[in-house]
């Protein structure tokens, strides 16, 4: 490729950008599902295109922002390492921590259900916990459990516990008095009411907690690796390649993390749709952001 | 009984077809509204024509889903017809909305919870850019007109359902429109409150020379308030019968026991039964 | 079972506003004390007693200079010394480090609040952004934005920025999304009938915004800002991890980590939590001070 002048590149980018935006605006104004899916996709393609053209055409230094094609190549070349990183960070740290933390939080929520005193005591503490930077316990966990995945899983467990607990408590309050009275009129036992009424009614809350926790788990596992890790792991990869100024590899690792994050979110959303199809937020015509 | 029933009846008679064409406040001609649906096209309204003259009180009555709200929204330029034309005050409905020439009362009060009753009534006056003292004066007057002068500084949640609905009527009146579009404004109220507000509404209508288009599900309400009753039927939504209602313009609740009232009620009921039978 | 339901009833009334002060304060305090008691017992069991049973304060396991699980009193003393044992300008003072972190977090928070509100306003008004951009904003909640922190520090360092600015950018990039999404929801919260009402007045887009959308969005804004504040502080701390920052709670934590200083870790962590708690608490107070209204049912 012959080097283009910056002015020519800017002109090209501006022309293509404006033309594409005008076309996209027309698409966005069309009703229907196809337009609703195509618009964000094409929008992303446009952003990637402009990113590529501008970084290459203006010769933006790699340290600042590598072009998408450079990142893609780095991804391709580094894929064996990245696979190992994903195994370490996601399979060994994020997922076990996520499962244990969420399960423990939910079980605790049920355990304190019969005790308003415990609820009143634990809820303010839990909301405080949701405000503080829990990830900071990572160095402590490393001292306790070593540099391996165990310390990261422990961090993730601690982070995911509180959203699960808070949402379980809130969800169990969701069944209305009328519905409870109905169960009471059947002389239903506490556990029957819990199982047949209150847990199903709590499901939307539980899925909210799981979705929040999925992203918290990934963030927790990666950031915990910033404090120290064996020679693989997504967080390790990011901080190590930064040291070599290999920004294309850093971006490749981030892209992998983003893919894992949005993939798990998509899975959970699908599960939520299947499990809570009856909830108003899932019915057609409901606000799509809620 | 009213002081000069004959003069009042004469008023009604001037609203006969020939004069109507000239003086029509609202004219709806061959209007249809259709929505795409799973089974092809759904006709919410089909071939609806209606002319409303000045100082008329029109009630729209009919089964649920027959398009009453849709018709009202067309007139208010909140929705557009698929075919046909709508004229308001001789211009398009768009122009009428631009001129703020009507007041619309929704089925729910739709009050803003962060505004007091008075501030809610001032909302449209803020939108049209009146000066603050003028706003306050007009809004206070409108609240007085619906009998809520002493509730001005209360918030919506401190008012009963009937009071909230009266605030929303005051809000519509504050623009001093000559045309009032009302969509089941009293649907959620108890009978006695409803009676009171009906009485109030006829007084306002008569004293201010308003033209009103009023949606209701209640036959007695329609007969008590209206000069003409438009019975509609569904699938497709259309006008099935128009019943003239020659009661005097000055009305009290006792009128409901007169034979005329009962006769008109029966006519409306028959028209509605037909509409339901067609379903 | 009836007991459980009655219990929940009690909670509901409490939430509905009947002040149950004693209970509301008492319960968390009792639970906290219980947790601290368990912790203290664990500390006696876990920590070896120091060779020279120091100072004769009982139990000596609580005062092991290199504890596995520091006891609550030991942490309290370490935190107190960190906060008040040095002049606030000293690099050993935790107040100094907290101020450095808070400064960056607040800068990032302010940036995110302004940009997020602006973007939400644009999304609500421009269909292209609504359909093309909003889905990505929502997806981005599920991707670990924080992982980009080291890169932001390096890239901005390359451009000649260091210290507060890169951290503020990281904080803002985290805090930005909840503000945007919260404001989009808030600006869209008015019911159709409320919007129709303003249409009957032929109100302009700007009038609809100020008379309806903005006031409706306030109840959504403050919860979003609280989340944003918590994220901004986490962002600033993580922004201090790479490239050996000299000051800030994150830098302190990293130094403690490298040198295995358990007590310093705990003290720093507690100060970080207090900082976050105070910053979010300030927003909660602001939320209370704002006039409240009930949302339409
Ligand atoms: N935006 C829309 N899309 C599809 N169908 C619609 C839409 N708006 C209204 N309809 C349909 O048009 C028909 C008429 O609706 P409309 O609200 O006018 O009924 P209505 O006579 O006011 O009924 P009700 O007495 O129950 O208020 C209904 O069957 C409704 O389902
Ligand atoms: Mg209707």
XYZ file of C-alpha atoms in Angstrom, chain C residues 4-227:
224
model
C -42.610 -16.133 58.657
C -45.351 -14.318 56.846
C -45.969 -12.087 59.825
C -42.266 -11.397 59.893
C -42.282 -10.292 56.319
C -45.278 -8.158 57.090
C -43.214 -6.411 59.719
C -40.532 -5.756 57.186
C -42.969 -4.417 54.671
C -44.362 -1.866 57.067
C -40.823 -0.884 57.935
C -40.093 -0.330 54.294
C -43.343 1.530 53.834
C -41.983 4.227 56.098
C -43.127 3.460 59.638
C -39.984 4.367 61.550
C -38.608 1.433 63.451
C -35.443 3.189 64.357
C -34.317 1.044 67.195
C -34.655 -2.109 65.150
C -33.227 -0.658 61.968
C -30.079 0.453 63.760
C -29.906 -2.350 66.276
C -30.090 -5.279 63.874
C -27.070 -4.383 61.714
C -25.041 -3.428 64.801
C -25.787 -6.728 66.524
C -24.954 -8.693 63.379
C -21.764 -6.728 62.863
C -20.700 -7.391 66.474
C -21.464 -11.076 66.034
C -19.350 -11.226 62.881
C -16.486 -9.432 64.613
C -16.732 -11.848 67.540
C -16.499 -14.869 65.243
C -13.613 -13.221 63.462
C -11.797 -12.559 66.737
C -12.171 -16.164 67.793
C -10.924 -17.323 64.408
C -7.940 -14.984 64.762
C -6.973 -16.588 68.073
C -7.208 -20.037 66.524
C -5.471 -19.324 63.238
C -2.592 -17.064 64.198
C 0.458 -18.505 65.879
C 1.368 -16.723 69.059
C 4.405 -14.483 68.456
C 7.620 -15.781 69.916
C 8.007 -12.854 72.283
C 4.488 -12.504 73.624
C 4.419 -8.769 73.002
C 3.205 -6.110 75.346
C 1.282 -8.583 77.405
C -2.007 -7.641 75.757
C -4.306 -10.648 75.771
C -4.618 -12.717 73.694
C -1.167 -12.474 72.224
C -2.291 -14.204 68.995
C -4.215 -11.015 68.202
C -1.009 -9.030 68.008
C 1.187 -11.243 65.884
C 3.173 -8.814 63.685
C 2.773 -11.103 60.660
C -0.687 -12.499 61.148
C -2.473 -14.900 58.818
C -5.821 -13.495 59.819
C -5.359 -10.177 61.582
C -7.685 -9.713 64.520
C -10.230 -6.874 64.431
C -8.434 -4.851 67.134
C -5.171 -5.209 65.290
C -6.786 -4.021 62.045
C -8.410 -1.156 63.893
C -5.076 -0.032 65.306
C -3.373 -0.364 61.908
C -6.138 1.634 60.227
C -6.036 4.287 62.921
C -2.265 4.645 62.615
C -2.536 4.756 58.827
C -5.144 7.492 59.020
C -3.961 9.634 61.896
C -0.447 8.442 62.773
C 1.261 10.563 60.133
C 0.846 14.099 58.815
C -1.661 14.092 55.967
C 1.052 15.111 53.498
C 3.220 12.119 54.376
C 3.301 9.311 51.800
C 2.593 6.912 54.675
C -0.695 8.591 55.530
C -3.744 6.752 54.212
C -5.661 10.020 54.216
C -3.159 11.293 51.680
C -3.611 8.229 49.465
C -7.384 8.253 49.835
C -7.408 11.895 48.744
C -5.339 11.076 45.655
C -7.725 8.264 44.697
C -10.862 10.216 45.513
C -9.715 13.160 43.441
C -9.342 10.993 40.339
C -12.590 9.153 41.064
C -14.543 12.384 41.460
C -13.098 13.808 38.266
C -14.057 10.631 36.405
C -17.460 10.555 38.061
C -18.200 14.143 37.033
C -17.097 13.424 33.493
C -19.264 10.294 33.339
C -22.312 12.041 34.805
C -22.149 14.838 32.226
C -21.304 12.654 29.234
C -23.732 9.891 30.205
C -26.612 12.323 30.607
C -25.739 13.982 27.325
C -25.550 10.681 25.463
C -28.826 9.477 26.975
C -30.497 12.694 25.866
C -29.140 12.162 22.369
C -30.230 8.517 22.329
C -33.756 9.428 23.344
C -33.993 11.999 20.582
C -32.017 10.467 17.716
C -33.402 7.247 16.360
C -30.107 6.193 14.783
C -28.343 6.325 18.139
C -31.274 4.598 19.814
C -31.155 1.674 17.446
C -27.491 1.638 16.461
C -25.692 2.581 19.656
C -27.917 1.758 22.627
C -27.699 -2.035 22.054
C -23.905 -1.758 22.297
C -24.119 0.344 25.435
C -26.254 -2.388 26.985
C -23.929 -5.173 25.811
C -20.931 -3.287 27.162
C -22.305 -3.808 30.664
C -21.419 -7.458 30.330
C -17.849 -6.949 29.113
C -14.993 -6.325 31.539
C -14.235 -2.696 30.700
C -11.946 -2.556 33.734
C -9.555 -4.906 31.920
C -8.587 -2.016 29.661
C -7.258 -0.016 32.616
C -3.540 -0.843 32.142
C -3.826 -0.025 28.476
C -5.427 3.330 29.108
C -2.609 4.191 31.504
C 0.050 3.241 28.965
C -1.634 4.896 25.989
C -2.222 8.114 27.883
C 1.300 7.990 29.269
C 2.518 7.816 25.689
C 0.595 10.976 24.923
C 2.234 12.634 27.877
C -0.573 12.389 30.410
C 0.039 10.797 33.756
C -1.220 11.022 37.317
C -4.827 12.062 37.709
C -6.035 12.124 34.127
C -5.605 8.475 33.077
C -7.247 7.336 36.301
C -10.104 9.760 35.792
C -10.573 8.402 32.279
C -10.717 4.824 33.601
C -13.202 5.845 36.293
C -15.310 7.674 33.749
C -15.302 4.746 31.327
C -16.759 2.534 34.062
C -19.207 5.043 35.514
C -20.419 6.191 32.138
C -22.557 3.149 31.292
C -24.866 3.015 34.297
C -25.503 6.749 33.988
C -26.343 6.424 30.299
C -28.619 3.441 30.764
C -30.296 4.857 33.869
C -30.951 8.167 32.155
C -32.279 6.463 29.028
C -34.757 4.588 31.186
C -35.623 7.708 33.136
C -36.090 9.915 30.096
C -38.299 7.203 28.603
C -40.278 6.614 31.792
C -43.152 9.049 31.082
C -46.279 7.160 30.123
C -47.717 7.493 26.645
C -50.690 9.427 27.975
C -48.351 12.033 29.497
C -46.564 12.421 26.175
C -49.878 12.592 24.324
C -51.031 15.321 26.675
C -48.067 17.479 25.726
C -48.686 16.714 22.067
C -52.187 18.136 22.411
C -50.477 21.385 23.456
C -48.252 21.118 20.396
C -45.257 21.326 22.725
C -41.802 21.403 21.139
C -39.241 18.675 21.765
C -37.376 20.988 24.112
C -40.576 21.769 26.050
C -41.387 18.058 26.369
C -37.871 17.502 27.645
C -37.941 20.113 30.383
C -41.603 19.794 31.362
C -41.817 16.015 31.385
C -38.787 13.898 30.533
C -36.233 15.561 32.774
C -38.351 15.649 35.967
C -39.430 12.038 35.333
C -35.809 10.990 35.012
C -34.610 12.387 38.347
C -35.733 9.323 40.355
C -33.674 7.200 37.951
C -30.676 9.516 37.924
C -29.669 9.287 41.567
C -29.569 5.487 41.879
C -27.539 5.461 38.657
C -25.190 8.071 40.083
C -24.687 5.999 43.227
C -23.666 2.975 41.164
